[in-house]
Amino acid sequence: MRYVVETPMVAHLWAHQSQDSARSGSNFYFEGKDIYSYGSHFRCASVETNQQGQKAYLVTTRTYSNTTAKHMGMVRQAIPFGEQIFNTPRSVSLYNGKLYGYDYQEAAYYIIDQVEKINEYIKAQIKSRSRNYTDQVEDCLLNVGRWIEFWGLDKRQKSAEGQWLMPVLTKLSSTAKKDMEIFWNVTGERLRYSSCIPRNNKSEYQELFLDILTRGLFQPIAISGFEDRVSQLFIDRSGDPLLWEHFEQRKAKQQETNRRTEEARERRLAERQEKWRRDEEERQRIARLTFEEKKELWHSGELSNTWFNVPSGLGFNALLRVRNGYIETSMGVRVEATEAARLWRLIELFHKNETNFRHDLVKDANSHQWSINSYQNDIMIAGCHRISYDEMRNAALQLGIAA
């Protein structure tokens, strides 16, 4: 028999209780009926057996870390199909066939947990546009019935300490101050790195609990008429006699909204695909043109900067054109006419004699400044632009600032 095994096998051996313990390293192990992640502070689940020898798996709904979440996934997968499972943060066990007082209280808190869930589902149903929460409420009610049956909470029984424990529904129905303090101040989940276990007053749910109890809805199996009575519970608790008609109206409206949204999404997708197809055709068409043809189209404004670039090896890397009173470069920079006129006077000076060159700044239409780094062989270098004199003169002529 092996006690150090692969991680998934730890869960398998625990679920089938094939041996008394096993571990995978130090972060996932089981001892007897309990399986842990990273230590006894986090019990993933336990295999419990009641006085009648029936088995149930208590799987925690607590969360801790990503690794623990993976361990929890293995635990759930390892439980044999068809076994009774209670998903709960509560830890309840029998000791020599009896409950300790603490376990009895935790068993009662499980019922309150389920009633709180029912309250949340009913509130959600009032505004729901798509989801019918009837199944969730039915599951909660049936879980309570099965829980009571499994632990024998519907009977008077002696605790492991030798004290009498009353039927749990009787205690939860009591309005006596002591019972309210014990059973409706519910223990919460202990915070990480804290030894304090918080308590939360859940007495606001007692009225709903009593309503459900009066209707006889806590039962282990769905007997005849159960679904109709649950449906009526929704109606009465919501205060809306036409709750389900209103839900169907909201649902139909939401479905129509979803349909229109999906149609719009598909339409936008089709438009993007069509645009991509046209762009690809245009890209291929432009790729077949010579540089001179592209240059002519760009100067005329028929070709955008996106589709145009100057090939390397020409000495210059940018062209100029005039559009809407601005000079625009093929690299996407625009210069206002007044700034262009000032620069043109400098360029004429440099063109006549390159020794006249001096550093200056170009202010573009967005108020960014570009340094004029050099002027040689009738090529001006400003920032990343290299522009020929002929390009600058043609642009100046179009603006009417060249002689």
mmCIF file of C-alpha atoms in Angstrom:
data_model
loop_
_atom_site.group_PDB
_atom_site.id
_atom_site.type_symbol
_atom_site.label_atom_id
_atom_site.label_comp_id
_atom_site.label_asym_id
_atom_site.label_seq_id
_atom_site.Cartn_x
_atom_site.Cartn_y
_atom_site.Cartn_z
ATOM 1 C CA MET A 1 0.000 0.000 0.000
ATOM 2 C CA ARG A 2 1.419 3.359 -1.040
ATOM 3 C CA TYR A 3 0.952 6.478 1.077
ATOM 4 C CA VAL A 4 2.736 8.990 -1.173
ATOM 5 C CA VAL A 5 0.939 9.135 -4.508
ATOM 6 C CA GLU A 6 0.157 11.458 -7.422
ATOM 7 C CA THR A 7 -2.125 14.389 -6.573
ATOM 8 C CA PRO A 8 -5.298 13.125 -8.353
ATOM 9 C CA MET A 9 -4.840 9.714 -6.704
ATOM 10 C CA VAL A 10 -5.035 11.314 -3.256
ATOM 11 C CA ALA A 11 -8.585 12.445 -4.040
ATOM 12 C CA HIS A 12 -9.481 9.053 -5.567
ATOM 13 C CA LEU A 13 -8.262 7.059 -2.560
ATOM 14 C CA TRP A 14 -10.069 9.410 -0.177
ATOM 15 C CA ALA A 15 -13.374 9.329 -2.094
ATOM 16 C CA HIS A 16 -13.394 5.549 -2.139
ATOM 17 C CA GLN A 17 -11.885 5.268 1.359
ATOM 18 C CA SER A 18 -9.513 2.677 -0.065
ATOM 19 C CA GLN A 19 -6.985 3.242 2.729
ATOM 20 C CA ASP A 20 -6.698 5.272 5.899
ATOM 21 C CA SER A 21 -4.429 8.042 4.547
ATOM 22 C CA ALA A 22 -2.358 9.255 1.600
ATOM 23 C CA ARG A 23 -0.615 12.425 0.509
ATOM 24 C CA SER A 24 0.988 14.168 -2.426
ATOM 25 C CA GLY A 25 3.896 16.090 -0.985
ATOM 26 C CA SER A 26 2.761 18.265 1.909
ATOM 27 C CA ASN A 27 0.019 20.354 0.332
ATOM 28 C CA PHE A 28 -2.711 17.781 -0.413
ATOM 29 C CA TYR A 29 -3.530 14.845 1.824
ATOM 30 C CA PHE A 30 -6.260 12.962 3.624
ATOM 31 C CA GLU A 31 -6.519 11.264 6.972
ATOM 32 C CA GLY A 32 -9.465 8.993 7.474
ATOM 33 C CA LYS A 33 -12.667 10.670 6.338
ATOM 34 C CA ASP A 34 -11.184 14.183 5.908
ATOM 35 C CA ILE A 35 -9.168 15.544 2.991
ATOM 36 C CA TYR A 36 -7.129 18.752 3.322
ATOM 37 C CA SER A 37 -5.387 21.366 1.211
ATOM 38 C CA TYR A 38 -2.261 22.911 2.753
ATOM 39 C CA GLY A 39 -3.138 21.819 6.277
ATOM 40 C CA SER A 40 -5.918 21.128 8.747
ATOM 41 C CA HIS A 41 -7.057 24.773 8.554
ATOM 42 C CA PHE A 42 -8.635 24.023 5.169
ATOM 43 C CA ARG A 43 -10.703 20.875 4.993
ATOM 44 C CA CYS A 44 -11.771 20.326 1.392
ATOM 45 C CA ALA A 45 -14.349 17.676 2.174
ATOM 46 C CA SER A 46 -15.279 14.786 4.417
ATOM 47 C CA VAL A 47 -16.993 11.433 4.012
ATOM 48 C CA GLU A 48 -19.684 11.177 6.678
ATOM 49 C CA THR A 49 -21.719 8.162 7.780
ATOM 50 C CA ASN A 50 -24.948 8.534 9.749
ATOM 51 C CA GLN A 51 -26.553 6.265 12.347
ATOM 52 C CA GLN A 52 -28.232 4.205 9.628
ATOM 53 C CA GLY A 53 -24.920 3.601 7.866
ATOM 54 C CA GLN A 54 -25.778 5.929 4.982
ATOM 55 C CA LYS A 55 -22.924 7.865 3.427
ATOM 56 C CA ALA A 56 -22.737 11.518 2.355
ATOM 57 C CA TYR A 57 -19.956 13.785 1.160
ATOM 58 C CA LEU A 58 -19.653 17.245 2.718
ATOM 59 C CA VAL A 59 -17.773 19.382 0.188
ATOM 60 C CA THR A 60 -16.734 22.837 1.336
ATOM 61 C CA THR A 61 -17.778 25.960 -0.533
ATOM 62 C CA ARG A 62 -14.962 27.954 1.068
ATOM 63 C CA THR A 63 -12.209 29.344 -1.156
ATOM 64 C CA TYR A 64 -8.543 29.905 -0.448
ATOM 65 C CA SER A 65 -6.053 29.904 -3.334
ATOM 66 C CA ASN A 66 -5.676 28.853 -6.963
ATOM 67 C CA THR A 67 -3.928 25.654 -5.967
ATOM 68 C CA THR A 68 -6.635 24.829 -3.435
ATOM 69 C CA ALA A 69 -9.229 25.461 -6.152
ATOM 70 C CA LYS A 70 -7.469 22.819 -8.269
ATOM 71 C CA HIS A 71 -7.502 20.435 -5.297
ATOM 72 C CA MET A 72 -11.238 21.081 -4.891
ATOM 73 C CA GLY A 73 -11.777 20.223 -8.560
ATOM 74 C CA MET A 74 -10.031 16.880 -8.033
ATOM 75 C CA VAL A 75 -12.128 16.197 -4.934
ATOM 76 C CA ARG A 76 -15.403 16.777 -6.794
ATOM 77 C CA GLN A 77 -14.328 14.648 -9.744
ATOM 78 C CA ALA A 78 -13.291 11.784 -7.478
ATOM 79 C CA ILE A 79 -16.675 11.414 -5.734
ATOM 80 C CA PRO A 80 -18.524 8.453 -7.315
ATOM 81 C CA PHE A 81 -21.564 9.272 -9.417
ATOM 82 C CA GLY A 82 -24.885 9.128 -7.596
ATOM 83 C CA GLU A 83 -23.516 9.670 -4.098
ATOM 84 C CA GLN A 84 -25.251 12.158 -1.802
ATOM 85 C CA ILE A 85 -23.337 15.454 -1.672
ATOM 86 C CA PHE A 86 -23.842 18.515 0.501
ATOM 87 C CA ASN A 87 -21.984 21.596 -0.681
ATOM 88 C CA THR A 88 -21.453 23.690 2.422
ATOM 89 C CA PRO A 89 -18.818 25.553 4.422
ATOM 90 C CA ARG A 90 -20.167 23.765 7.514
ATOM 91 C CA SER A 91 -18.292 20.900 9.189
ATOM 92 C CA VAL A 92 -20.573 18.356 10.862
ATOM 93 C CA SER A 93 -19.656 14.870 12.071
ATOM 94 C CA LEU A 94 -21.035 12.118 14.295
ATOM 95 C CA TYR A 95 -18.874 10.796 17.126
ATOM 96 C CA ASN A 96 -19.846 7.298 18.200
ATOM 97 C CA GLY A 97 -23.162 7.916 16.461
ATOM 98 C CA LYS A 98 -23.864 11.203 18.256
ATOM 99 C CA LEU A 99 -23.530 14.916 17.536
ATOM 100 C CA TYR A 100 -21.606 17.277 19.740
ATOM 101 C CA GLY A 101 -23.457 20.479 20.592
ATOM 102 C CA TYR A 102 -21.181 22.415 18.238
ATOM 103 C CA ASP A 103 -21.993 20.077 15.341
ATOM 104 C CA TYR A 104 -25.706 20.371 16.132
ATOM 105 C CA GLN A 105 -25.469 24.161 15.875
ATOM 106 C CA GLU A 106 -23.460 23.947 12.652
ATOM 107 C CA ALA A 107 -26.131 21.618 11.260
ATOM 108 C CA ALA A 108 -28.743 24.262 12.112
ATOM 109 C CA TYR A 109 -26.631 26.964 10.459
ATOM 110 C CA TYR A 110 -26.623 24.942 7.241
ATOM 111 C CA ILE A 111 -30.423 25.271 7.167
ATOM 112 C CA ILE A 112 -30.170 29.031 7.696
ATOM 113 C CA ASP A 113 -27.594 29.207 4.890
ATOM 114 C CA GLN A 114 -30.098 27.567 2.562
ATOM 115 C CA VAL A 115 -32.938 29.884 3.665
ATOM 116 C CA GLU A 116 -30.697 32.901 2.992
ATOM 117 C CA LYS A 117 -30.020 31.557 -0.500
ATOM 118 C CA ILE A 118 -33.755 31.106 -1.078
ATOM 119 C CA ASN A 119 -34.321 34.733 -0.069
ATOM 120 C CA GLU A 120 -31.649 35.874 -2.551
ATOM 121 C CA TYR A 121 -33.155 33.776 -5.353
ATOM 122 C CA ILE A 122 -36.646 35.172 -4.767
ATOM 123 C CA LYS A 123 -35.340 38.744 -4.749
ATOM 124 C CA ALA A 124 -33.406 38.048 -7.950
ATOM 125 C CA GLN A 125 -36.505 36.574 -9.603
ATOM 126 C CA ILE A 126 -38.431 39.820 -9.129
ATOM 127 C CA LYS A 127 -36.076 41.615 -11.538
ATOM 128 C CA SER A 128 -34.799 38.708 -13.594
ATOM 129 C CA ARG A 129 -34.978 39.065 -17.367
ATOM 130 C CA SER A 130 -33.697 35.673 -18.373
ATOM 131 C CA ARG A 131 -33.313 33.228 -15.513
ATOM 132 C CA ASN A 132 -35.981 31.260 -13.670
ATOM 133 C CA TYR A 133 -34.687 30.525 -10.166
ATOM 134 C CA THR A 134 -37.316 27.914 -9.314
ATOM 135 C CA ASP A 135 -34.889 25.004 -9.714
ATOM 136 C CA GLN A 136 -32.367 26.658 -7.380
ATOM 137 C CA VAL A 137 -34.991 27.194 -4.674
ATOM 138 C CA GLU A 138 -36.280 23.641 -5.044
ATOM 139 C CA ASP A 139 -32.720 22.340 -4.642
ATOM 140 C CA CYS A 140 -32.272 24.388 -1.463
ATOM 141 C CA LEU A 141 -35.526 23.079 -0.004
ATOM 142 C CA LEU A 142 -34.743 19.467 -0.886
ATOM 143 C CA ASN A 143 -31.202 19.839 0.445
ATOM 144 C CA VAL A 144 -32.610 20.964 3.800
ATOM 145 C CA GLY A 145 -34.984 17.990 3.853
ATOM 146 C CA ARG A 146 -32.188 15.551 3.043
ATOM 147 C CA TRP A 147 -29.867 17.235 5.527
ATOM 148 C CA ILE A 148 -32.392 16.918 8.342
ATOM 149 C CA GLU A 149 -33.068 13.300 7.434
ATOM 150 C CA PHE A 150 -29.372 12.390 7.182
ATOM 151 C CA TRP A 151 -28.428 13.761 10.616
ATOM 152 C CA GLY A 152 -31.699 12.812 12.303
ATOM 153 C CA LEU A 153 -32.360 16.466 13.132
ATOM 154 C CA ASP A 154 -36.114 15.910 13.116
ATOM 155 C CA LYS A 155 -35.838 13.790 16.264
ATOM 156 C CA ARG A 156 -34.972 14.427 19.875
ATOM 157 C CA GLN A 157 -31.531 12.948 20.490
ATOM 158 C CA LYS A 158 -28.756 12.901 23.027
ATOM 159 C CA SER A 159 -25.563 14.777 22.238
ATOM 160 C CA ALA A 160 -22.077 13.337 22.630
ATOM 161 C CA GLU A 161 -21.855 15.363 25.853
ATOM 162 C CA GLY A 162 -24.967 13.617 27.190
ATOM 163 C CA GLN A 163 -27.389 16.539 26.786
ATOM 164 C CA TRP A 164 -30.722 16.353 25.016
ATOM 165 C CA LEU A 165 -30.895 18.023 21.597
ATOM 166 C CA MET A 166 -34.343 19.095 20.451
ATOM 167 C CA PRO A 167 -35.553 18.686 16.838
ATOM 168 C CA VAL A 168 -33.718 21.414 14.980
ATOM 169 C CA LEU A 169 -36.781 22.938 13.309
ATOM 170 C CA THR A 170 -38.279 23.474 16.751
ATOM 171 C CA LYS A 171 -35.221 25.405 17.874
ATOM 172 C CA LEU A 172 -35.101 27.484 14.701
ATOM 173 C CA SER A 173 -38.810 28.304 15.131
ATOM 174 C CA SER A 174 -38.330 29.497 18.705
ATOM 175 C CA THR A 175 -38.407 33.225 19.436
ATOM 176 C CA ALA A 176 -36.945 32.800 22.916
ATOM 177 C CA LYS A 177 -34.043 35.170 23.459
ATOM 178 C CA LYS A 178 -31.555 32.385 24.253
ATOM 179 C CA ASP A 179 -32.515 30.364 21.178
ATOM 180 C CA MET A 180 -32.314 33.451 18.966
ATOM 181 C CA GLU A 181 -28.815 34.180 20.251
ATOM 182 C CA ILE A 182 -27.605 30.619 19.742
ATOM 183 C CA PHE A 183 -29.249 29.702 16.460
ATOM 184 C CA TRP A 184 -29.677 32.957 14.541
ATOM 185 C CA ASN A 185 -26.260 34.450 15.324
ATOM 186 C CA VAL A 186 -24.594 32.338 12.678
ATOM 187 C CA THR A 187 -20.873 31.621 12.577
ATOM 188 C CA GLY A 188 -19.213 32.966 9.444
ATOM 189 C CA GLU A 189 -16.067 31.932 7.652
ATOM 190 C CA ARG A 190 -12.901 32.640 9.566
ATOM 191 C CA LEU A 191 -10.772 35.174 7.748
ATOM 192 C CA ARG A 192 -7.346 34.132 6.532
ATOM 193 C CA TYR A 193 -4.609 34.662 9.148
ATOM 194 C CA SER A 194 -7.224 35.276 11.867
ATOM 195 C CA SER A 195 -8.141 33.062 14.810
ATOM 196 C CA CYS A 196 -11.437 34.895 15.339
ATOM 197 C CA ILE A 197 -14.602 33.292 13.993
ATOM 198 C CA PRO A 198 -17.131 36.037 13.198
ATOM 199 C CA ARG A 199 -20.846 35.761 13.924
ATOM 200 C CA ASN A 200 -23.586 37.314 11.808
ATOM 201 C CA ASN A 201 -27.124 38.004 12.947
ATOM 202 C CA LYS A 202 -29.395 36.250 10.434
ATOM 203 C CA SER A 203 -32.648 36.649 12.378
ATOM 204 C CA GLU A 204 -34.090 38.618 9.456
ATOM 205 C CA TYR A 205 -34.566 35.278 7.682
ATOM 206 C CA GLN A 206 -36.592 33.639 10.465
ATOM 207 C CA GLU A 207 -39.892 34.927 9.095
ATOM 208 C CA LEU A 208 -39.123 33.369 5.683
ATOM 209 C CA PHE A 209 -38.033 30.165 7.441
ATOM 210 C CA LEU A 210 -41.343 29.978 9.313
ATOM 211 C CA ASP A 211 -43.273 30.657 6.102
ATOM 212 C CA ILE A 212 -41.482 27.804 4.327
ATOM 213 C CA LEU A 213 -41.993 25.522 7.338
ATOM 214 C CA THR A 214 -45.715 26.288 7.439
ATOM 215 C CA ARG A 215 -46.007 25.401 3.758
ATOM 216 C CA GLY A 216 -44.284 22.056 4.408
ATOM 217 C CA LEU A 217 -41.631 22.693 1.799
ATOM 218 C CA PHE A 218 -38.670 21.229 3.723
ATOM 219 C CA GLN A 219 -38.755 17.674 2.405
ATOM 220 C CA PRO A 220 -36.163 15.167 1.173
ATOM 221 C CA ILE A 221 -37.971 14.317 -2.059
ATOM 222 C CA ALA A 222 -40.268 16.298 -4.378
ATOM 223 C CA ILE A 223 -43.709 14.813 -3.733
ATOM 224 C CA SER A 224 -46.808 15.663 -5.756
ATOM 225 C CA GLY A 225 -47.608 19.359 -5.892
ATOM 226 C CA PHE A 226 -44.163 20.411 -4.666
ATOM 227 C CA GLU A 227 -43.341 22.510 -7.749
ATOM 228 C CA ASP A 228 -46.684 24.341 -7.602
ATOM 229 C CA ARG A 229 -46.200 25.184 -3.936
ATOM 230 C CA VAL A 230 -42.695 26.491 -4.618
ATOM 231 C CA SER A 231 -44.063 28.615 -7.440
ATOM 232 C CA GLN A 232 -46.675 30.037 -5.064
ATOM 233 C CA LEU A 233 -43.923 30.794 -2.544
ATOM 234 C CA PHE A 234 -42.274 33.028 -5.145
ATOM 235 C CA ILE A 235 -45.561 34.805 -5.845
ATOM 236 C CA ASP A 236 -46.449 35.384 -2.204
ATOM 237 C CA ARG A 237 -42.974 36.487 -1.137
ATOM 238 C CA SER A 238 -42.612 38.858 -4.087
ATOM 239 C CA GLY A 239 -46.048 40.429 -3.514
ATOM 240 C CA ASP A 240 -46.725 40.186 -7.253
ATOM 241 C CA PRO A 241 -49.668 37.941 -8.203
ATOM 242 C CA LEU A 242 -48.538 38.160 -11.848
ATOM 243 C CA LEU A 243 -44.871 37.472 -11.084
ATOM 244 C CA TRP A 244 -44.451 34.749 -13.686
ATOM 245 C CA GLU A 245 -46.368 36.636 -16.396
ATOM 246 C CA HIS A 246 -44.187 39.689 -15.764
ATOM 247 C CA PHE A 247 -41.092 37.488 -15.851
ATOM 248 C CA GLU A 248 -42.100 36.038 -19.223
ATOM 249 C CA GLN A 249 -42.663 39.559 -20.561
ATOM 250 C CA ARG A 250 -39.224 40.709 -19.374
ATOM 251 C CA LYS A 251 -37.697 37.537 -20.751
ATOM 252 C CA ALA A 252 -39.297 38.031 -24.177
ATOM 253 C CA LYS A 253 -38.168 41.655 -24.226
ATOM 254 C CA GLN A 254 -34.638 40.670 -23.239
ATOM 255 C CA GLN A 255 -34.555 37.946 -25.870
ATOM 256 C CA GLU A 256 -35.591 40.496 -28.488
ATOM 257 C CA THR A 257 -32.874 42.860 -27.260
ATOM 258 C CA ASN A 258 -30.356 40.009 -27.375
ATOM 259 C CA ARG A 259 -31.489 39.123 -30.899
ATOM 260 C CA ARG A 260 -31.044 42.691 -32.109
ATOM 261 C CA THR A 261 -27.693 42.921 -30.357
ATOM 262 C CA GLU A 262 -26.542 39.696 -31.988
ATOM 263 C CA GLU A 263 -27.744 40.869 -35.399
ATOM 264 C CA ALA A 264 -25.878 44.151 -34.930
ATOM 265 C CA ARG A 265 -22.774 42.237 -33.854
ATOM 266 C CA GLU A 266 -22.969 39.980 -36.896
ATOM 267 C CA ARG A 267 -23.567 43.001 -39.118
ATOM 268 C CA ARG A 268 -20.514 44.792 -37.708
ATOM 269 C CA LEU A 269 -18.484 41.633 -38.167
ATOM 270 C CA ALA A 270 -19.637 41.336 -41.775
ATOM 271 C CA GLU A 271 -18.804 45.001 -42.355
ATOM 272 C CA ARG A 272 -15.333 44.541 -40.882
ATOM 273 C CA GLN A 273 -14.763 41.470 -43.017
ATOM 274 C CA GLU A 274 -15.966 43.321 -46.116
ATOM 275 C CA LYS A 275 -13.730 46.285 -45.277
ATOM 276 C CA TRP A 276 -10.795 43.933 -44.755
ATOM 277 C CA ARG A 277 -11.542 42.317 -48.139
ATOM 278 C CA ARG A 278 -11.686 45.706 -49.889
ATOM 279 C CA ASP A 279 -8.558 46.882 -48.087
ATOM 280 C CA GLU A 280 -6.747 43.732 -49.113
ATOM 281 C CA GLU A 281 -7.770 44.224 -52.734
ATOM 282 C CA GLU A 282 -6.623 47.850 -52.549
ATOM 283 C CA ARG A 283 -3.370 46.797 -50.908
ATOM 284 C CA GLN A 284 -2.685 44.315 -53.664
ATOM 285 C CA ARG A 285 -3.620 46.853 -56.369
ATOM 286 C CA ILE A 286 -1.284 49.472 -54.922
ATOM 287 C CA ALA A 287 1.491 46.901 -54.518
ATOM 288 C CA ARG A 288 1.434 46.402 -58.296
ATOM 289 C CA LEU A 289 1.962 50.138 -59.000
ATOM 290 C CA THR A 290 5.362 51.684 -59.623
ATOM 291 C CA PHE A 291 6.709 54.243 -57.192
ATOM 292 C CA GLU A 292 6.120 57.043 -59.678
ATOM 293 C CA GLU A 293 2.473 56.000 -60.013
ATOM 294 C CA LYS A 294 2.078 55.855 -56.241
ATOM 295 C CA LYS A 295 3.831 59.209 -55.920
ATOM 296 C CA GLU A 296 1.414 60.831 -58.353
ATOM 297 C CA LEU A 297 -1.609 59.383 -56.545
ATOM 298 C CA TRP A 298 -0.270 60.555 -53.198
ATOM 299 C CA HIS A 299 0.379 64.090 -54.432
ATOM 300 C CA SER A 300 -3.183 64.254 -55.782
ATOM 301 C CA GLY A 301 -4.600 63.128 -52.467
ATOM 302 C CA GLU A 302 -5.997 59.839 -53.826
ATOM 303 C CA LEU A 303 -3.564 57.795 -51.745
ATOM 304 C CA SER A 304 -3.382 58.052 -47.944
ATOM 305 C CA ASN A 305 -0.219 57.899 -45.865
ATOM 306 C CA THR A 306 -1.291 54.448 -44.706
ATOM 307 C CA TRP A 307 -0.818 53.050 -48.196
ATOM 308 C CA PHE A 308 2.316 54.976 -49.125
ATOM 309 C CA ASN A 309 5.964 54.987 -48.207
ATOM 310 C CA VAL A 310 9.108 56.154 -49.980
ATOM 311 C CA PRO A 311 11.476 53.322 -50.915
ATOM 312 C CA SER A 312 14.922 53.398 -49.346
ATOM 313 C CA GLY A 313 17.975 54.392 -51.369
ATOM 314 C CA LEU A 314 16.514 57.577 -52.936
ATOM 315 C CA GLY A 315 18.258 59.996 -50.590
ATOM 316 C CA PHE A 316 14.930 61.292 -49.270
ATOM 317 C CA ASN A 317 12.178 59.515 -47.350
ATOM 318 C CA ALA A 318 9.257 61.956 -47.384
ATOM 319 C CA LEU A 319 7.131 63.802 -49.915
ATOM 320 C CA LEU A 320 5.117 67.008 -49.474
ATOM 321 C CA ARG A 321 1.650 68.003 -50.648
ATOM 322 C CA VAL A 322 -0.712 70.899 -49.990
ATOM 323 C CA ARG A 323 -4.140 70.117 -48.524
ATOM 324 C CA ASN A 324 -6.633 72.558 -47.012
ATOM 325 C CA GLY A 325 -4.031 75.302 -46.628
ATOM 326 C CA TYR A 326 -1.506 73.058 -44.871
ATOM 327 C CA ILE A 327 1.656 71.370 -46.040
ATOM 328 C CA GLU A 328 1.435 67.688 -45.218
ATOM 329 C CA THR A 329 4.302 65.176 -45.240
ATOM 330 C CA SER A 330 3.947 61.573 -46.315
ATOM 331 C CA MET A 331 4.977 60.674 -42.768
ATOM 332 C CA GLY A 332 1.886 62.338 -41.297
ATOM 333 C CA VAL A 333 3.166 65.740 -40.123
ATOM 334 C CA ARG A 334 1.288 68.965 -41.037
ATOM 335 C CA VAL A 335 2.686 72.507 -41.078
ATOM 336 C CA GLU A 336 0.580 75.674 -41.246
ATOM 337 C CA ALA A 337 1.024 78.062 -44.200
ATOM 338 C CA THR A 338 2.565 80.852 -42.083
ATOM 339 C CA GLU A 339 5.186 78.481 -40.665
ATOM 340 C CA ALA A 340 5.802 77.067 -44.162
ATOM 341 C CA ALA A 341 6.459 80.604 -45.512
ATOM 342 C CA ARG A 342 9.022 81.237 -42.769
ATOM 343 C CA LEU A 343 10.752 77.926 -43.454
ATOM 344 C CA TRP A 344 10.745 78.500 -47.208
ATOM 345 C CA ARG A 345 12.797 81.671 -46.772
ATOM 346 C CA LEU A 346 15.385 79.628 -44.862
ATOM 347 C CA ILE A 347 15.379 76.865 -47.482
ATOM 348 C CA GLU A 348 15.962 79.397 -50.287
ATOM 349 C CA LEU A 349 18.895 80.781 -48.319
ATOM 350 C CA PHE A 350 20.367 77.293 -47.772
ATOM 351 C CA HIS A 351 19.740 76.342 -51.413
ATOM 352 C CA LYS A 352 21.738 79.334 -52.701
ATOM 353 C CA ASN A 353 24.656 78.478 -50.448
ATOM 354 C CA GLU A 354 24.687 75.506 -48.115
ATOM 355 C CA THR A 355 27.229 77.276 -45.941
ATOM 356 C CA ASN A 356 24.377 79.580 -44.934
ATOM 357 C CA PHE A 357 22.817 76.649 -43.018
ATOM 358 C CA ARG A 358 21.941 77.183 -39.402
ATOM 359 C CA HIS A 359 19.958 75.061 -37.001
ATOM 360 C CA ASP A 360 16.334 75.985 -36.514
ATOM 361 C CA LEU A 361 13.051 74.505 -35.330
ATOM 362 C CA VAL A 362 9.950 73.519 -37.297
ATOM 363 C CA LYS A 363 6.656 73.970 -35.459
ATOM 364 C CA ASP A 364 3.974 71.638 -36.792
ATOM 365 C CA ALA A 365 0.205 72.139 -36.687
ATOM 366 C CA ASN A 366 0.012 70.276 -33.365
ATOM 367 C CA SER A 367 2.563 72.650 -31.790
ATOM 368 C CA HIS A 368 5.267 69.976 -31.730
ATOM 369 C CA GLN A 369 8.736 71.189 -32.590
ATOM 370 C CA TRP A 370 11.130 69.423 -34.962
ATOM 371 C CA SER A 371 14.822 70.267 -35.215
ATOM 372 C CA ILE A 372 16.341 71.112 -38.602
ATOM 373 C CA ASN A 373 19.477 69.037 -38.274
ATOM 374 C CA SER A 374 21.206 69.637 -41.593
ATOM 375 C CA TYR A 375 20.920 70.768 -45.219
ATOM 376 C CA GLN A 376 23.241 69.009 -47.668
ATOM 377 C CA ASN A 377 22.962 68.200 -51.367
ATOM 378 C CA ASP A 378 19.585 69.946 -51.400
ATOM 379 C CA ILE A 379 18.196 67.506 -48.794
ATOM 380 C CA MET A 380 16.860 68.927 -45.564
ATOM 381 C CA ILE A 381 16.925 66.647 -42.535
ATOM 382 C CA ALA A 382 14.414 67.612 -39.826
ATOM 383 C CA GLY A 383 13.760 65.033 -37.158
ATOM 384 C CA CYS A 384 13.145 61.758 -38.992
ATOM 385 C CA HIS A 385 12.265 63.542 -42.266
ATOM 386 C CA ARG A 386 14.614 63.786 -45.230
ATOM 387 C CA ILE A 387 12.995 66.078 -47.833
ATOM 388 C CA SER A 388 14.365 67.138 -51.218
ATOM 389 C CA TYR A 389 14.499 70.760 -52.372
ATOM 390 C CA ASP A 390 12.290 69.946 -55.373
ATOM 391 C CA GLU A 391 9.520 68.662 -53.079
ATOM 392 C CA MET A 392 9.729 71.759 -50.917
ATOM 393 C CA ARG A 393 9.701 74.088 -53.947
ATOM 394 C CA ASN A 394 6.679 72.372 -55.506
ATOM 395 C CA ALA A 395 4.779 72.718 -52.226
ATOM 396 C CA ALA A 396 5.823 76.382 -51.935
ATOM 397 C CA LEU A 397 4.598 77.054 -55.465
ATOM 398 C CA GLN A 398 1.224 75.540 -54.641
ATOM 399 C CA LEU A 399 0.966 77.759 -51.575
ATOM 400 C CA GLY A 400 2.047 80.794 -53.646
ATOM 401 C CA ILE A 401 5.033 81.575 -51.424
ATOM 402 C CA ALA A 402 7.735 80.726 -53.991
ATOM 403 C CA ALA A 403 8.935 83.209 -56.598
#
